[in-house]
Amino acid sequence: MKIKVILRLILTTISMSLLSNLNPAPIWSYFEEICGIPRLSKNEEKIRRYLLGFASSHGLESREDRAGNILIIRPASPGFENKNTLVLQGHMDMVGEKNSDYSHDWSSDPVIPYIENGWVKAKGTTLGADDGIGLASMMAVLTDKTLEGGKIECLFTVDEETGMTGAINLKPGFFEGRTLINLDSEDEGILFIGCAGGMDTISCLNYSHESVPGNMTAFIISVTGLHGGHSGDEIHKGYANSIKIMNRILWNLSDQFNIRICRFDGGNLRNAIPREAFADLIVEKSLKEQVRNWVSGFREVLQDEYGELEKDMKISIEESALPTEIMDKEGQSKFLNSLACCPHGVISWSKDMENLVETSTNLASVRFTAGHNIKIITTQRSSVESAKYDAGAMVKSCFSLAGAEVKHSHGYPGWKPNMKSEILGLTIRSYQELFGKEPEVRAIHAGLECGLIYEKFRGIDMISFGPTIRGAHTPEEKIEIETVIMFWELLTSVIREIPSSQPADL
Ligand SMILES: [Zn+2]
């Protein structure tokens, strides 16, 4: 135990001296300090105290709200009082993942950063550059005496990673600025100007059951090895949905061989495209070889349909023990038909931005639960609120027709891209002048706190940019050192260029 503590101290000291040699020095020295402070989502007390202590030790005005968000204010430099107030925003919590062979107590142990081939990584754990680098850059702005600009409000939100409750509970009036830079994106050279809102549509279908007739054979069918992926970032890539695949198999077997099912489970997380599905069924003994042959034939059809995209797809059928009961025939028919109708994937593309999915829906999971119920979870995303609700209504209609009870979750709003945004124009100009090339402008089909901020502070002009981070939310998380320099140059240049609300000498 003692050796472990000493080793950690040595590692911390070595890594601290390493990071403090990096540029821009203030960002990295604050980042090092933050690495030493445990700050998992919903356990942000230590980082909150640290930030408030930082504000008071630098004589900066600060305030907090009931949700735990903190605002620290940098007054305008003398002569810059007429500039519009700028809000910088990042989240103070982080995801705590570690390698299984690495011991780490997230309530007390520091994250140990180190440098490898131009990147900063952490020993055995997530690094927390998401969004520690956002916090460190705000602290660097707040204390940079050489940086001249208008008033800056730095907003440190809580709990972005497990529910965005900090952003959800922000109250109008907590900050005054109407231009905001979110510092929580992960690709240098890309400016983000929109994100998707999301909601869940959850159906519960109750069914009657029957006993198993004589002379039957039972099978278990498995669909495994699919790619899956994030239902926001990867929904447009056309990967197979294991629930849809399984339903195609069962729907056809039901139609041709009158199979009867007693279980269908597939999918796992609401925001993941399902990768696996399993079903138990019975069929008359005399048809069992035909069923087997049909499944092998259909496997080839699917392999041909998906090709390289799902090269590891596996579909197997094996005999199993007879179940004690099966779904009633009418219930089974409604269930399989409703899954066949239920949309999955991209519903529409943005009319304003190329290659941006505007609206999508993910058929995320199907579970047979106690009391003869089937729970079907789907999620809808869109950068346009009305389109999100319409996608939810489509899904609701499918399952309502089957007699299910269907509910929508409250969800979170999207942030619709505005190509005429003033902060976007200014950031593009700064980027071109600094680096002699065009930045890419994009929106993402996943959630950001910006959507919630946009809903509460109507008319706010926002943009999101940051240095390059890879492997966020995993122990492989790393941040590219060179891009932190570019990020800092861009951020400080934009701060200098923020326009005045009225000419200074009037
Ligand atoms: Zn983040």
Coordinates of C-alpha atoms and ligand atoms in Angstrom, one line a residue:
M1 CA 0.0 0.0 0.0
K2 CA 2.7 2.4 1.0
I3 CA 4.7 1.6 -2.1
K4 CA 1.7 2.3 -4.2
V5 CA 1.3 5.8 -2.6
I6 CA 5.0 6.6 -3.0
L7 CA 4.8 5.4 -6.7
R8 CA 1.8 7.6 -7.3
L9 CA 3.6 10.6 -5.7
I10 CA 6.7 10.0 -7.9
L11 CA 4.5 9.6 -11.0
T12 CA 2.6 12.8 -10.2
T13 CA 5.7 14.8 -9.7
I14 CA 7.3 13.5 -12.9
S15 CA 4.2 14.2 -14.9
M16 CA 3.7 17.6 -13.4
S17 CA 7.2 18.7 -14.4
L18 CA 6.5 17.3 -17.9
L19 CA 3.2 19.1 -18.5
S20 CA 4.4 22.4 -17.2
N21 CA 6.9 22.6 -20.0
L22 CA 4.1 22.6 -22.6
N23 CA 2.6 25.6 -24.3
P24 CA 0.4 27.5 -23.6
A25 CA 1.9 27.2 -20.1
P26 CA -1.2 28.6 -18.1
I27 CA -3.6 26.1 -19.7
W28 CA -1.4 23.1 -19.0
S29 CA -0.6 24.2 -15.4
Y30 CA -4.3 24.6 -14.6
F31 CA -5.0 21.3 -16.4
E32 CA -2.4 19.5 -14.2
E33 CA -4.1 20.9 -11.1
I34 CA -7.5 19.8 -12.3
C35 CA -6.2 16.3 -12.9
G36 CA -5.5 16.1 -9.2
I37 CA -9.1 16.8 -8.3
P38 CA -11.7 14.0 -8.4
R39 CA -14.7 15.2 -10.3
L40 CA -17.0 12.4 -11.5
S41 CA -20.5 13.5 -12.6
K42 CA -22.8 14.1 -9.6
N43 CA -19.7 14.2 -7.4
E44 CA -18.4 17.7 -8.3
E45 CA -18.1 19.2 -4.8
K46 CA -14.3 19.2 -4.8
I47 CA -13.9 20.8 -8.2
R48 CA -16.6 23.3 -7.2
R49 CA -14.7 24.3 -4.1
Y50 CA -11.5 24.5 -6.1
L51 CA -13.1 26.8 -8.7
L52 CA -14.7 29.1 -6.1
G53 CA -11.3 29.3 -4.2
F54 CA -9.6 30.1 -7.5
A55 CA -12.0 33.0 -8.1
S56 CA -11.6 34.4 -4.7
S57 CA -7.8 34.1 -4.7
H58 CA -7.7 36.1 -7.9
G59 CA -10.3 38.7 -6.7
L60 CA -12.8 37.7 -9.4
E61 CA -16.5 37.9 -8.9
S62 CA -18.2 34.5 -8.8
R63 CA -21.7 33.1 -8.2
E64 CA -23.3 29.7 -8.1
D65 CA -26.8 28.5 -8.6
R66 CA -28.9 25.8 -6.9
A67 CA -27.9 23.2 -9.5
G68 CA -24.2 23.6 -8.7
N69 CA -23.2 25.6 -11.8
I70 CA -20.6 28.3 -11.2
L71 CA -20.1 31.6 -13.0
I72 CA -16.7 33.5 -12.7
I73 CA -16.5 36.9 -14.2
R74 CA -13.6 38.7 -15.8
P75 CA -14.3 42.4 -16.0
A76 CA -13.7 44.3 -19.2
S77 CA -10.1 45.6 -19.7
P78 CA -9.9 49.4 -19.4
G79 CA -11.2 51.0 -22.6
F80 CA -13.1 47.8 -23.6
E81 CA -16.2 48.4 -21.6
N82 CA -18.4 48.8 -24.6
K83 CA -17.6 45.4 -26.0
N84 CA -20.4 42.8 -26.0
T85 CA -20.2 40.5 -23.0
L86 CA -18.9 37.0 -24.0
V87 CA -19.8 33.8 -22.3
L88 CA -17.3 30.9 -22.3
Q89 CA -18.8 27.5 -21.2
G90 CA -17.5 24.1 -20.3
H91 CA -18.5 21.3 -17.9
M92 CA -16.7 20.5 -14.7
D93 CA -17.5 16.8 -14.5
M94 CA -15.8 13.9 -16.2
V95 CA -16.4 10.2 -17.1
G96 CA -14.5 7.8 -14.9
E97 CA -13.4 4.7 -16.8
K98 CA -10.3 2.7 -16.0
N99 CA -8.5 -0.4 -17.3
S100 CA -9.6 -3.5 -15.3
D101 CA -6.0 -4.1 -14.1
Y102 CA -5.4 -0.6 -12.9
S103 CA -6.4 0.3 -9.3
H104 CA -8.0 3.7 -9.0
D105 CA -10.3 5.3 -6.4
W106 CA -12.3 7.9 -8.2
S107 CA -13.3 9.6 -4.9
S108 CA -9.7 10.4 -3.9
D109 CA -7.0 9.4 -6.4
P110 CA -5.5 11.9 -8.9
V111 CA -5.5 11.2 -12.7
I112 CA -1.8 10.8 -13.7
P113 CA -1.2 12.5 -17.1
Y114 CA 1.8 11.7 -19.2
I115 CA 3.1 12.6 -22.7
E116 CA 3.4 10.2 -25.6
N117 CA 4.2 11.1 -29.2
G118 CA 2.7 14.6 -29.1
W119 CA -0.4 13.6 -27.1
V120 CA -1.2 13.8 -23.4
K121 CA -2.7 10.6 -22.0
A122 CA -3.5 9.3 -18.5
K123 CA -2.1 6.2 -16.8
G124 CA -4.8 3.5 -16.8
T125 CA -7.8 5.9 -16.6
T126 CA -9.8 8.5 -18.6
L127 CA -7.8 11.7 -18.8
G128 CA -10.7 14.1 -18.3
A129 CA -9.5 16.4 -21.1
D130 CA -13.2 16.2 -21.9
D131 CA -13.8 18.8 -20.5
G132 CA -10.9 19.6 -18.3
I133 CA -9.2 21.4 -21.1
G134 CA -12.3 23.6 -21.4
L135 CA -12.0 24.4 -17.7
A136 CA -8.3 25.1 -17.8
S137 CA -8.6 27.4 -20.8
M138 CA -11.4 29.4 -19.0
M139 CA -9.1 29.7 -16.0
A140 CA -6.2 30.8 -18.3
V141 CA -8.5 33.5 -19.8
L142 CA -9.7 34.7 -16.4
T143 CA -6.1 35.3 -15.2
D144 CA -4.3 36.4 -18.5
K145 CA -3.2 40.0 -17.8
T146 CA -1.9 40.4 -21.4
L147 CA -5.3 39.6 -23.0
E148 CA -7.4 42.7 -23.7
G149 CA -11.1 42.4 -24.3
G150 CA -14.6 43.0 -23.0
K151 CA -16.3 41.5 -20.1
I152 CA -16.2 37.7 -20.0
E153 CA -18.4 35.4 -18.1
C154 CA -17.1 31.8 -17.6
L155 CA -19.8 29.3 -17.0
F156 CA -18.8 26.0 -15.4
T157 CA -21.7 23.6 -15.6
V158 CA -22.2 20.4 -13.5
D159 CA -23.2 16.9 -14.6
E160 CA -23.0 17.1 -18.4
E161 CA -22.1 13.4 -18.8
T162 CA -24.9 11.8 -16.9
G163 CA -28.0 13.8 -17.8
M164 CA -26.9 17.5 -18.4
T165 CA -28.8 18.4 -15.2
G166 CA -26.6 21.5 -14.8
A167 CA -27.6 22.9 -18.2
I168 CA -31.2 21.8 -17.7
N169 CA -31.5 23.8 -14.4
L170 CA -29.8 27.0 -15.6
K171 CA -32.0 29.9 -14.9
P172 CA -32.4 32.9 -17.2
G173 CA -30.5 35.8 -15.6
F174 CA -27.6 33.6 -14.3
F175 CA -25.4 35.3 -16.9
E176 CA -25.9 38.4 -19.1
G177 CA -23.9 37.7 -22.3
R178 CA -25.8 36.9 -25.5
T179 CA -22.7 35.4 -27.3
L180 CA -21.4 32.1 -26.1
I181 CA -18.5 29.8 -26.9
N182 CA -18.9 26.2 -25.8
L183 CA -15.5 24.6 -25.2
D184 CA -16.5 21.0 -25.2
S185 CA -15.9 19.8 -28.8
E186 CA -13.1 17.5 -29.8
D187 CA -11.9 18.3 -33.3
E188 CA -9.4 21.1 -34.0
G189 CA -10.3 22.8 -37.3
I190 CA -14.0 22.2 -37.0
L191 CA -16.5 24.8 -35.8
F192 CA -19.7 23.3 -34.5
I193 CA -22.9 25.4 -34.9
G194 CA -25.7 22.9 -34.1
C195 CA -26.7 19.8 -32.3
A196 CA -29.6 17.4 -32.2
G197 CA -32.2 17.3 -29.5
G198 CA -33.4 13.9 -28.3
M199 CA -36.2 12.0 -26.7
D200 CA -37.2 8.4 -25.9
T201 CA -40.4 6.7 -27.0
I202 CA -41.1 3.7 -24.8
S203 CA -43.8 1.1 -25.6
C204 CA -45.2 -1.6 -23.3
L205 CA -47.1 -4.4 -25.0
N206 CA -49.0 -6.9 -22.8
Y207 CA -49.8 -10.3 -24.4
S208 CA -51.7 -13.4 -23.6
H209 CA -50.0 -16.8 -23.4
E210 CA -50.9 -20.3 -24.4
S211 CA -49.5 -23.7 -23.5
V212 CA -47.2 -25.5 -25.9
P213 CA -49.1 -28.0 -28.2
G214 CA -47.8 -31.5 -28.8
N215 CA -45.4 -32.6 -31.5
M216 CA -43.3 -29.5 -31.6
T217 CA -39.5 -28.7 -31.8
A218 CA -37.9 -25.7 -30.1
F219 CA -35.2 -23.5 -31.5
I220 CA -33.1 -20.6 -30.3
I221 CA -32.1 -18.1 -33.0
S222 CA -29.2 -15.7 -32.4
V223 CA -28.1 -12.6 -34.3
T224 CA -24.7 -11.5 -33.1
G225 CA -21.5 -9.8 -34.3
L226 CA -23.0 -6.6 -35.7
H227 CA -21.1 -3.4 -35.7
G228 CA -23.6 -1.4 -33.6
G229 CA -22.4 2.1 -32.8
H230 CA -23.6 5.4 -31.3
S231 CA -27.2 6.2 -32.3
G232 CA -26.3 9.9 -32.9
D233 CA -22.8 9.8 -34.5
E234 CA -23.3 6.6 -36.6
I235 CA -26.9 6.3 -37.4
H236 CA -26.3 7.4 -41.1
K237 CA -23.7 4.7 -41.7
G238 CA -26.3 2.0 -42.5
Y239 CA -25.2 -0.6 -40.0
A240 CA -27.7 -3.4 -39.4
N241 CA -30.0 -3.3 -36.5
S242 CA -30.1 -6.7 -34.7
I243 CA -33.7 -6.3 -33.7
K244 CA -34.8 -5.5 -37.3
I245 CA -32.8 -8.4 -38.6
M246 CA -34.3 -10.8 -36.0
N247 CA -37.8 -9.5 -36.7
R248 CA -37.4 -10.1 -40.4
I249 CA -36.4 -13.7 -39.7
L250 CA -39.3 -14.3 -37.3
W251 CA -41.9 -12.4 -39.5
N252 CA -41.0 -14.6 -42.4
L253 CA -40.9 -17.9 -40.4
S254 CA -44.2 -17.0 -38.9
D255 CA -45.7 -16.3 -42.4
Q256 CA -44.3 -19.5 -44.0
F257 CA -44.0 -22.1 -41.3
N258 CA -46.4 -20.8 -38.6
I259 CA -43.7 -20.7 -35.9
R260 CA -44.7 -19.5 -32.5
I261 CA -42.4 -17.4 -30.3
C262 CA -42.0 -17.2 -26.5
R263 CA -39.1 -14.8 -26.2
F264 CA -37.4 -12.0 -28.2
D265 CA -34.6 -10.0 -26.5
G266 CA -32.4 -7.6 -28.3
G267 CA -30.3 -4.4 -27.8
N268 CA -29.0 -2.9 -24.6
L269 CA -28.3 0.9 -24.3
R270 CA -30.9 3.4 -25.5
N271 CA -28.2 5.4 -27.3
A272 CA -26.6 2.5 -29.1
I273 CA -27.6 0.8 -32.3
P274 CA -28.4 -2.8 -31.2
R275 CA -25.7 -5.4 -32.0
E276 CA -27.3 -8.6 -30.8
A277 CA -30.8 -10.3 -30.5
F278 CA -32.0 -13.7 -29.4
A279 CA -35.4 -15.4 -29.8
D280 CA -36.9 -18.7 -28.6
L281 CA -39.6 -20.3 -30.9
I282 CA -41.3 -23.5 -31.6
V283 CA -42.4 -25.2 -34.8
E284 CA -44.1 -28.4 -35.8
K285 CA -41.6 -31.3 -35.8
S286 CA -42.3 -32.1 -39.4
L287 CA -41.1 -28.6 -40.5
K288 CA -38.0 -28.3 -38.5
E289 CA -35.5 -29.1 -41.3
Q290 CA -37.3 -26.6 -43.6
V291 CA -37.0 -23.9 -40.9
R292 CA -33.3 -24.6 -40.5
N293 CA -32.8 -24.4 -44.3
W294 CA -34.7 -21.2 -44.6
V295 CA -32.6 -19.6 -41.9
S296 CA -29.3 -20.6 -43.6
G297 CA -30.6 -19.3 -46.9
F298 CA -31.7 -16.0 -45.4
R299 CA -28.3 -15.7 -43.7
E300 CA -26.8 -15.6 -47.2
V301 CA -29.3 -13.0 -48.4
L302 CA -28.4 -10.8 -45.5
Q303 CA -24.6 -11.3 -46.0
D304 CA -25.1 -10.2 -49.6
E305 CA -27.3 -7.2 -48.6
Y306 CA -24.8 -5.8 -46.0
G307 CA -21.5 -7.1 -47.5
E308 CA -18.3 -5.6 -46.0
L309 CA -20.3 -3.3 -43.7
E310 CA -21.4 -6.2 -41.5
K311 CA -18.7 -8.8 -42.3
D312 CA -18.8 -10.3 -38.8
M313 CA -22.6 -10.8 -38.8
K314 CA -23.5 -14.2 -37.3
I315 CA -26.9 -15.8 -37.5
S316 CA -27.3 -19.2 -35.8
I317 CA -30.2 -21.5 -35.2
E318 CA -30.0 -24.3 -32.6
E319 CA -32.4 -26.8 -31.2
S320 CA -33.3 -26.1 -27.5
A321 CA -35.6 -27.4 -24.7
L322 CA -39.3 -26.9 -25.2
P323 CA -40.6 -23.8 -23.3
T324 CA -43.5 -24.0 -20.9
E325 CA -45.6 -21.4 -22.7
I326 CA -45.8 -19.4 -26.0
M327 CA -47.2 -16.0 -27.0
D328 CA -50.8 -16.1 -28.2
K329 CA -51.2 -16.1 -32.0
E330 CA -52.9 -12.7 -32.3
G331 CA -50.5 -11.0 -29.9
Q332 CA -47.5 -12.4 -31.8
S333 CA -48.8 -11.2 -35.1
K334 CA -49.4 -7.6 -33.7
F335 CA -45.9 -7.6 -32.1
L336 CA -44.0 -8.8 -35.2
N337 CA -46.0 -6.5 -37.5
S338 CA -45.4 -3.5 -35.3
L339 CA -41.6 -4.1 -35.2
A340 CA -41.7 -4.5 -39.0
C341 CA -43.4 -1.0 -39.3
C342 CA -41.3 0.8 -36.7
P343 CA -38.9 3.1 -38.5
H344 CA -35.1 2.9 -37.8
G345 CA -32.3 5.1 -39.1
V346 CA -32.2 8.4 -40.9
I347 CA -35.6 10.0 -41.5
S348 CA -34.4 13.3 -43.0
W349 CA -31.2 15.2 -43.9
S350 CA -30.7 18.9 -43.2
K351 CA -31.8 21.4 -45.8
D352 CA -29.2 24.0 -44.7
M353 CA -26.1 21.9 -44.1
E354 CA -24.6 19.2 -46.3
N355 CA -24.2 15.8 -44.9
L356 CA -26.0 16.5 -41.6
V357 CA -28.6 14.1 -40.5
E358 CA -31.5 16.3 -39.3
T359 CA -33.9 13.6 -37.9
S360 CA -33.4 10.0 -37.0
T361 CA -34.8 7.3 -34.8
N362 CA -33.1 4.3 -33.2
L363 CA -35.0 1.1 -32.4
A364 CA -32.8 0.5 -29.4
S365 CA -34.1 -2.5 -27.4
V366 CA -36.8 -5.1 -27.0
R367 CA -37.2 -7.1 -23.8
F368 CA -39.7 -9.7 -22.6
T369 CA -40.4 -8.8 -19.0
A370 CA -42.3 -10.3 -16.1
G371 CA -46.1 -10.3 -16.2
H372 CA -46.2 -11.1 -20.0
N373 CA -45.1 -7.6 -21.0
I374 CA -42.8 -6.6 -23.8
K375 CA -40.8 -3.3 -23.4
I376 CA -39.6 -1.6 -26.6
I377 CA -37.3 1.4 -26.2
T378 CA -36.6 3.8 -29.1
T379 CA -34.9 7.1 -29.3
Q380 CA -35.4 10.0 -31.6
R381 CA -33.0 12.8 -32.5
S382 CA -33.4 16.0 -34.5
S383 CA -31.9 19.5 -34.8
V384 CA -35.5 20.6 -35.4
E385 CA -37.8 20.2 -32.5
S386 CA -41.0 19.7 -34.5
A387 CA -39.4 17.0 -36.6
K388 CA -38.2 15.2 -33.4
Y389 CA -41.8 15.1 -32.1
D390 CA -43.0 13.9 -35.5
A391 CA -40.5 11.0 -35.5
G392 CA -41.7 10.1 -32.0
A393 CA -45.3 10.2 -33.2
M394 CA -44.4 7.8 -36.1
V395 CA -43.0 5.3 -33.7
K396 CA -45.9 5.8 -31.2
S397 CA -48.4 5.0 -34.0
C398 CA -46.8 1.7 -34.9
F399 CA -47.0 0.4 -31.4
S400 CA -50.4 2.0 -30.5
L401 CA -51.8 0.1 -33.5
A402 CA -50.6 -3.1 -31.8
G403 CA -52.4 -2.1 -28.6
A404 CA -49.3 -1.1 -26.7
E405 CA -49.2 1.7 -24.1
V406 CA -46.7 4.2 -25.4
K407 CA -45.0 7.1 -23.6
H408 CA -42.5 9.8 -24.6
S409 CA -39.7 11.0 -22.3
H410 CA -39.4 14.7 -21.7
G411 CA -36.2 14.7 -23.7
Y412 CA -33.8 17.6 -24.5
P413 CA -33.9 20.3 -27.2
G414 CA -31.7 20.7 -30.2
W415 CA -29.7 23.7 -31.5
K416 CA -30.6 24.6 -35.0
P417 CA -27.6 25.7 -37.2
N418 CA -27.6 29.3 -38.1
M419 CA -25.2 29.9 -41.0
K420 CA -25.6 33.7 -40.6
S421 CA -24.4 33.7 -36.9
E422 CA -22.2 36.7 -36.0
I423 CA -19.9 34.6 -33.8
L424 CA -19.5 32.0 -36.6
G425 CA -18.5 34.7 -39.1
L426 CA -16.0 36.2 -36.7
T427 CA -14.5 32.8 -35.7
I428 CA -14.1 31.8 -39.4
R429 CA -12.3 35.1 -40.1
S430 CA -10.0 34.7 -37.1
Y431 CA -9.2 31.1 -38.1
Q432 CA -8.3 32.1 -41.7
E433 CA -6.1 35.0 -40.5
L434 CA -4.3 32.8 -38.0
F435 CA -3.8 29.6 -39.9
G436 CA -4.3 30.6 -43.6
K437 CA -7.0 28.0 -44.2
E438 CA -10.7 27.5 -43.9
P439 CA -12.1 25.8 -40.9
E440 CA -14.8 23.2 -41.4
V441 CA -18.3 24.2 -40.2
R442 CA -20.5 21.4 -38.9
A443 CA -23.4 20.4 -36.7
I444 CA -23.5 17.1 -34.9
H445 CA -26.4 14.6 -34.7
A446 CA -25.8 14.2 -31.0
G447 CA -26.6 16.2 -27.9
L448 CA -24.6 19.1 -26.5
E449 CA -25.4 21.4 -23.6
C450 CA -25.8 24.1 -26.2
G451 CA -29.3 22.8 -27.1
L452 CA -30.5 23.4 -23.5
I453 CA -28.8 26.8 -23.3
Y454 CA -30.4 27.8 -26.7
E455 CA -33.9 26.8 -25.4
K456 CA -33.5 29.0 -22.2
F457 CA -31.7 31.9 -23.6
R458 CA -33.6 32.5 -26.9
G459 CA -31.6 34.5 -29.4
I460 CA -28.2 33.6 -27.9
D461 CA -25.5 33.4 -30.6
M462 CA -23.4 30.3 -30.0
I463 CA -20.5 28.3 -31.4
S464 CA -18.5 25.3 -30.1
F465 CA -14.8 24.5 -30.8
G466 CA -11.9 22.9 -29.0
P467 CA -8.6 21.0 -29.5
T468 CA -8.4 17.5 -30.8
I469 CA -9.4 14.8 -28.3
R470 CA -9.6 11.1 -29.2
G471 CA -11.0 8.2 -27.2
A472 CA -13.1 10.3 -24.8
H473 CA -14.9 8.3 -22.1
T474 CA -12.4 5.5 -22.4
P475 CA -9.0 4.9 -20.7
E476 CA -7.5 5.6 -24.2
E477 CA -8.6 9.2 -24.0
K478 CA -5.8 11.6 -25.3
I479 CA -5.4 15.2 -26.3
E480 CA -3.2 16.4 -29.1
I481 CA -0.7 19.0 -27.7
E482 CA -0.2 20.9 -30.9
T483 CA -3.9 21.5 -31.3
V484 CA -4.1 23.1 -27.8
I485 CA -1.8 25.8 -29.0
M486 CA -4.0 26.4 -32.1
F487 CA -7.2 26.3 -29.9
W488 CA -5.7 29.0 -27.5
E489 CA -4.7 31.2 -30.4
L490 CA -8.1 31.0 -31.9
L491 CA -9.9 31.6 -28.6
T492 CA -7.9 34.6 -27.6
S493 CA -8.2 36.1 -31.1
V494 CA -12.0 35.7 -31.1
I495 CA -12.0 37.4 -27.6
R496 CA -10.1 40.3 -29.0
E497 CA -12.4 40.7 -32.0
I498 CA -15.7 40.6 -30.1
P499 CA -17.6 43.7 -31.4
S500 CA -18.8 46.6 -29.4
S501 CA -22.5 47.0 -28.8
Q502 CA -22.0 50.7 -29.6
P503 CA -19.0 52.6 -30.9
A504 CA -16.5 53.3 -28.1
D505 CA -16.4 57.1 -28.6
L506 CA -20.0 57.9 -28.8
Ligands
ZN1 ZN -17.7 16.8 -22.7

